[in-house]
Amino acid sequence: MTALEQLIEALKRLPGVGQKSAQRMAYHLLQHDRDGARAIAQALAAAASQVRLCERCHTFSEAPVCEICSDTRRDASLLCVVETPADQAALERSGSFQGYYFVLQGRLSPLDGQSTQAIGAQQLLARAAEPAVQEVILATSFTAEGEATAHVLGEALRARGIKATRLARGVPVGSELEYVDLGTIAHALVDRR
Ligand SMILES: [Zn+2]
């Protein structure tokens, strides 16, 4: 493969990018923006080697423990479970949650063989069992897989005597939290049950 072909193949790994868009991006960078191409290469290499997962909540972090988990002013009685760092960021932006988070490694997807183990359920159960935690809020998405994930985790938590609640239904069915407006997220949090 030529270097150009390798670049196009690499760009196709991005979500939603097919052959045509990958070609367009590659040609654009090489024809009009070589500095941009070098900046992207550097930023990717740095992020891939420096960004890891927080030991406590598994969100992206460059330190062993992320900023939110290190903040002792937050409400330790509430633990909010989300599917991705992007969903966590959406909840943070809504300003309506003062507790701590736990970020799953995706959601249950039986068809893809995604199991409870693979999404970090064991670590969640261990974290939720800490004495300070009074309630676990399941804020997985309102897709079929997100609902299934919330159901399975909720059962597992309740079986251990831990209170588990679900975001209220203000969030449109089928939606990823990341794309829901902040007011709706805030309501869904307040009306959780
Ligand atoms: Zn953290």
mmCIF file of C-alpha atoms and ligand atoms in Angstrom:
data_model
loop_
_atom_site.group_PDB
_atom_site.id
_atom_site.type_symbol
_atom_site.label_atom_id
_atom_site.label_comp_id
_atom_site.label_asym_id
_atom_site.label_seq_id
_atom_site.Cartn_x
_atom_site.Cartn_y
_atom_site.Cartn_z
ATOM 1 C CA MET A 1 0.000 0.000 0.000
ATOM 2 C CA THR A 2 1.177 3.541 -0.728
ATOM 3 C CA ALA A 3 1.309 6.117 2.062
ATOM 4 C CA LEU A 4 -1.784 7.791 0.581
ATOM 5 C CA GLU A 5 -3.698 4.512 0.593
ATOM 6 C CA GLN A 6 -2.614 3.865 4.175
ATOM 7 C CA LEU A 7 -3.874 7.307 5.208
ATOM 8 C CA ILE A 8 -7.262 6.705 3.574
ATOM 9 C CA GLU A 9 -7.571 3.289 5.248
ATOM 10 C CA ALA A 10 -6.672 4.821 8.629
ATOM 11 C CA LEU A 11 -9.259 7.606 8.264
ATOM 12 C CA LYS A 12 -11.938 5.028 7.453
ATOM 13 C CA ARG A 13 -11.625 3.777 11.046
ATOM 14 C CA LEU A 14 -13.407 6.929 12.231
ATOM 15 C CA PRO A 15 -17.126 6.471 12.921
ATOM 16 C CA GLY A 16 -19.300 7.456 9.969
ATOM 17 C CA VAL A 17 -16.371 7.848 7.567
ATOM 18 C CA GLY A 18 -16.490 5.763 4.392
ATOM 19 C CA GLN A 19 -14.181 5.548 1.371
ATOM 20 C CA LYS A 20 -15.372 8.818 -0.217
ATOM 21 C CA SER A 21 -15.105 11.004 2.896
ATOM 22 C CA ALA A 22 -11.763 9.451 3.790
ATOM 23 C CA GLN A 23 -10.433 10.286 0.337
ATOM 24 C CA ARG A 24 -11.757 13.834 0.553
ATOM 25 C CA MET A 25 -10.076 14.363 3.953
ATOM 26 C CA ALA A 26 -6.786 12.871 2.773
ATOM 27 C CA TYR A 27 -6.693 14.966 -0.418
ATOM 28 C CA HIS A 28 -7.638 18.101 1.484
ATOM 29 C CA LEU A 29 -4.857 17.648 4.039
ATOM 30 C CA LEU A 30 -2.204 16.824 1.457
ATOM 31 C CA GLN A 31 -3.187 19.530 -1.022
ATOM 32 C CA HIS A 32 -4.094 22.402 1.267
ATOM 33 C CA ASP A 33 -3.027 21.788 4.848
ATOM 34 C CA ARG A 34 0.200 19.874 5.455
ATOM 35 C CA ASP A 35 0.691 21.718 8.771
ATOM 36 C CA GLY A 36 -2.765 20.604 9.810
ATOM 37 C CA ALA A 37 -1.885 17.038 8.850
ATOM 38 C CA ARG A 38 1.215 17.141 11.067
ATOM 39 C CA ALA A 39 -0.747 18.706 13.939
ATOM 40 C CA ILE A 40 -3.387 15.956 13.723
ATOM 41 C CA ALA A 41 -0.699 13.262 13.653
ATOM 42 C CA GLN A 42 0.983 14.736 16.740
ATOM 43 C CA ALA A 43 -2.263 15.219 18.654
ATOM 44 C CA LEU A 44 -3.363 11.646 17.903
ATOM 45 C CA ALA A 45 -0.046 10.183 18.998
ATOM 46 C CA ALA A 46 -0.038 12.237 22.214
ATOM 47 C CA ALA A 47 -3.650 11.393 23.092
ATOM 48 C CA ALA A 48 -3.211 7.701 22.316
ATOM 49 C CA SER A 49 -0.234 7.471 24.656
ATOM 50 C CA GLN A 50 -1.282 9.906 27.438
ATOM 51 C CA VAL A 51 -5.033 9.516 27.870
ATOM 52 C CA ARG A 52 -5.963 6.592 30.058
ATOM 53 C CA LEU A 53 -8.992 5.588 32.120
ATOM 54 C CA CYS A 54 -9.560 6.956 35.629
ATOM 55 C CA GLU A 55 -8.996 4.183 38.176
ATOM 56 C CA ARG A 56 -12.229 5.019 39.995
ATOM 57 C CA CYS A 57 -14.796 5.935 37.357
ATOM 58 C CA HIS A 58 -13.162 4.782 34.093
ATOM 59 C CA THR A 59 -13.650 8.075 32.272
ATOM 60 C CA PHE A 60 -10.808 9.542 30.213
ATOM 61 C CA SER A 61 -8.075 10.983 32.391
ATOM 62 C CA GLU A 62 -4.394 11.798 32.117
ATOM 63 C CA ALA A 63 -3.885 11.358 35.850
ATOM 64 C CA PRO A 64 -4.526 8.004 37.593
ATOM 65 C CA VAL A 65 -7.669 9.528 39.175
ATOM 66 C CA CYS A 66 -9.737 12.088 37.215
ATOM 67 C CA GLU A 67 -10.639 15.615 38.347
ATOM 68 C CA ILE A 68 -14.235 14.767 39.263
ATOM 69 C CA CYS A 69 -13.259 11.721 41.360
ATOM 70 C CA SER A 70 -10.588 13.843 43.089
ATOM 71 C CA ASP A 71 -13.131 16.546 44.010
ATOM 72 C CA THR A 72 -14.093 15.877 47.639
ATOM 73 C CA ARG A 73 -16.882 18.495 47.611
ATOM 74 C CA ARG A 74 -19.154 16.273 45.515
ATOM 75 C CA ASP A 75 -21.994 14.188 46.938
ATOM 76 C CA ALA A 76 -20.550 10.736 47.661
ATOM 77 C CA SER A 77 -24.011 9.260 48.268
ATOM 78 C CA LEU A 78 -24.898 9.436 44.538
ATOM 79 C CA LEU A 79 -23.251 7.371 41.807
ATOM 80 C CA CYS A 80 -24.404 7.923 38.221
ATOM 81 C CA VAL A 81 -23.764 5.195 35.642
ATOM 82 C CA VAL A 82 -23.277 6.268 32.010
ATOM 83 C CA GLU A 83 -22.204 4.475 28.833
ATOM 84 C CA THR A 84 -19.459 6.767 27.564
ATOM 85 C CA PRO A 85 -17.211 9.668 28.601
ATOM 86 C CA ALA A 86 -19.287 11.778 26.146
ATOM 87 C CA ASP A 87 -22.489 11.008 28.103
ATOM 88 C CA GLN A 88 -20.718 11.906 31.332
ATOM 89 C CA ALA A 89 -19.658 15.228 29.818
ATOM 90 C CA ALA A 90 -23.275 15.917 28.781
ATOM 91 C CA LEU A 91 -24.490 15.330 32.342
ATOM 92 C CA GLU A 92 -21.738 17.563 33.722
ATOM 93 C CA ARG A 93 -22.708 20.359 31.314
ATOM 94 C CA SER A 94 -26.322 20.116 32.503
ATOM 95 C CA GLY A 95 -25.036 21.200 35.926
ATOM 96 C CA SER A 96 -27.773 19.155 37.579
ATOM 97 C CA PHE A 97 -25.700 16.356 39.089
ATOM 98 C CA GLN A 98 -23.348 16.761 42.049
ATOM 99 C CA GLY A 99 -22.460 13.136 42.736
ATOM 100 C CA TYR A 100 -19.812 10.885 41.251
ATOM 101 C CA TYR A 101 -19.871 8.868 38.029
ATOM 102 C CA PHE A 102 -19.091 5.419 36.774
ATOM 103 C CA VAL A 103 -18.455 5.080 33.039
ATOM 104 C CA LEU A 104 -19.239 1.704 31.486
ATOM 105 C CA GLN A 105 -17.242 0.314 28.593
ATOM 106 C CA GLY A 106 -20.283 0.623 26.305
ATOM 107 C CA ARG A 107 -23.591 -1.163 26.790
ATOM 108 C CA LEU A 108 -24.890 -4.698 26.677
ATOM 109 C CA SER A 109 -25.210 -5.913 23.128
ATOM 110 C CA PRO A 110 -25.896 -9.654 23.166
ATOM 111 C CA LEU A 111 -25.764 -9.826 19.360
ATOM 112 C CA ASP A 112 -22.193 -8.528 19.335
ATOM 113 C CA GLY A 113 -21.317 -10.797 22.244
ATOM 114 C CA GLN A 114 -20.908 -7.777 24.552
ATOM 115 C CA SER A 115 -21.300 -9.274 28.036
ATOM 116 C CA THR A 116 -21.780 -7.796 31.497
ATOM 117 C CA GLN A 117 -18.116 -8.594 32.168
ATOM 118 C CA ALA A 118 -16.975 -6.681 29.089
ATOM 119 C CA ILE A 119 -18.770 -3.458 30.029
ATOM 120 C CA GLY A 120 -17.222 -3.370 33.517
ATOM 121 C CA ALA A 121 -20.178 -4.566 35.599
ATOM 122 C CA GLN A 122 -17.935 -6.185 38.209
ATOM 123 C CA GLN A 123 -16.025 -2.943 38.821
ATOM 124 C CA LEU A 124 -19.329 -1.066 39.029
ATOM 125 C CA LEU A 125 -20.703 -3.462 41.644
ATOM 126 C CA ALA A 126 -17.529 -3.094 43.694
ATOM 127 C CA ARG A 127 -17.661 0.714 43.450
ATOM 128 C CA ALA A 128 -21.392 0.805 44.297
ATOM 129 C CA ALA A 129 -20.800 -1.380 47.360
ATOM 130 C CA GLU A 130 -18.663 1.339 49.006
ATOM 131 C CA PRO A 131 -20.421 2.436 52.226
ATOM 132 C CA ALA A 132 -20.858 6.093 51.183
ATOM 133 C CA VAL A 133 -23.012 5.189 48.157
ATOM 134 C CA GLN A 134 -26.752 5.455 48.893
ATOM 135 C CA GLU A 135 -28.147 5.408 45.374
ATOM 136 C CA VAL A 136 -26.980 4.360 41.922
ATOM 137 C CA ILE A 137 -28.628 6.276 39.058
ATOM 138 C CA LEU A 138 -28.685 4.297 35.817
ATOM 139 C CA ALA A 139 -28.250 6.878 33.065
ATOM 140 C CA THR A 140 -27.649 4.563 30.134
ATOM 141 C CA SER A 141 -29.218 5.615 26.838
ATOM 142 C CA PHE A 142 -32.892 5.117 25.976
ATOM 143 C CA THR A 143 -32.126 2.677 23.170
ATOM 144 C CA ALA A 144 -33.118 -1.000 23.392
ATOM 145 C CA GLU A 145 -29.546 -1.900 24.374
ATOM 146 C CA GLY A 146 -29.278 0.929 26.891
ATOM 147 C CA GLU A 147 -32.565 -0.162 28.499
ATOM 148 C CA ALA A 148 -31.391 -3.778 28.640
ATOM 149 C CA THR A 149 -28.139 -2.638 30.249
ATOM 150 C CA ALA A 150 -30.014 -0.576 32.873
ATOM 151 C CA HIS A 151 -32.312 -3.524 33.588
ATOM 152 C CA VAL A 152 -29.511 -6.060 34.085
ATOM 153 C CA LEU A 153 -27.378 -3.708 36.196
ATOM 154 C CA GLY A 154 -30.402 -2.616 38.238
ATOM 155 C CA GLU A 155 -31.234 -6.224 39.083
ATOM 156 C CA ALA A 156 -27.642 -6.980 40.054
ATOM 157 C CA LEU A 157 -27.444 -3.880 42.276
ATOM 158 C CA ARG A 158 -30.788 -4.510 43.998
ATOM 159 C CA ALA A 159 -29.803 -8.139 44.611
ATOM 160 C CA ARG A 160 -26.930 -6.702 46.681
ATOM 161 C CA GLY A 161 -29.255 -4.395 48.604
ATOM 162 C CA ILE A 162 -28.134 -1.272 46.736
ATOM 163 C CA LYS A 163 -30.796 1.261 45.695
ATOM 164 C CA ALA A 164 -30.862 1.656 41.910
ATOM 165 C CA THR A 165 -32.920 4.273 40.033
ATOM 166 C CA ARG A 166 -33.391 5.047 36.358
ATOM 167 C CA LEU A 167 -33.438 8.430 34.606
ATOM 168 C CA ALA A 168 -37.050 9.503 34.026
ATOM 169 C CA ARG A 169 -38.698 9.186 30.682
ATOM 170 C CA GLY A 170 -38.319 12.789 29.557
ATOM 171 C CA VAL A 171 -35.493 11.650 27.339
ATOM 172 C CA PRO A 172 -36.812 10.667 23.877
ATOM 173 C CA VAL A 173 -36.899 6.925 23.167
ATOM 174 C CA GLY A 174 -33.963 5.766 21.067
ATOM 175 C CA SER A 175 -31.706 8.623 22.086
ATOM 176 C CA GLU A 176 -28.091 8.722 23.146
ATOM 177 C CA LEU A 177 -27.688 10.947 26.184
ATOM 178 C CA GLU A 178 -24.862 12.795 24.468
ATOM 179 C CA TYR A 179 -27.328 14.364 21.984
ATOM 180 C CA VAL A 180 -30.132 15.220 24.405
ATOM 181 C CA ASP A 181 -30.588 18.873 25.373
ATOM 182 C CA LEU A 182 -29.375 19.840 28.825
ATOM 183 C CA GLY A 183 -32.751 20.921 30.229
ATOM 184 C CA THR A 184 -34.215 17.522 29.384
ATOM 185 C CA ILE A 185 -31.310 15.777 31.113
ATOM 186 C CA ALA A 186 -31.789 17.923 34.214
ATOM 187 C CA HIS A 187 -35.523 17.027 34.362
ATOM 188 C CA ALA A 188 -34.820 13.346 33.771
ATOM 189 C CA LEU A 189 -32.429 13.424 36.736
ATOM 190 C CA VAL A 190 -34.833 15.166 39.091
ATOM 191 C CA ASP A 191 -37.743 12.861 38.118
ATOM 192 C CA ARG A 192 -35.743 9.635 38.316
ATOM 193 C CA ARG A 193 -37.357 6.645 39.954
HETATM 194 ZN ZN ZN B 1 -12.840 9.407 37.779
#
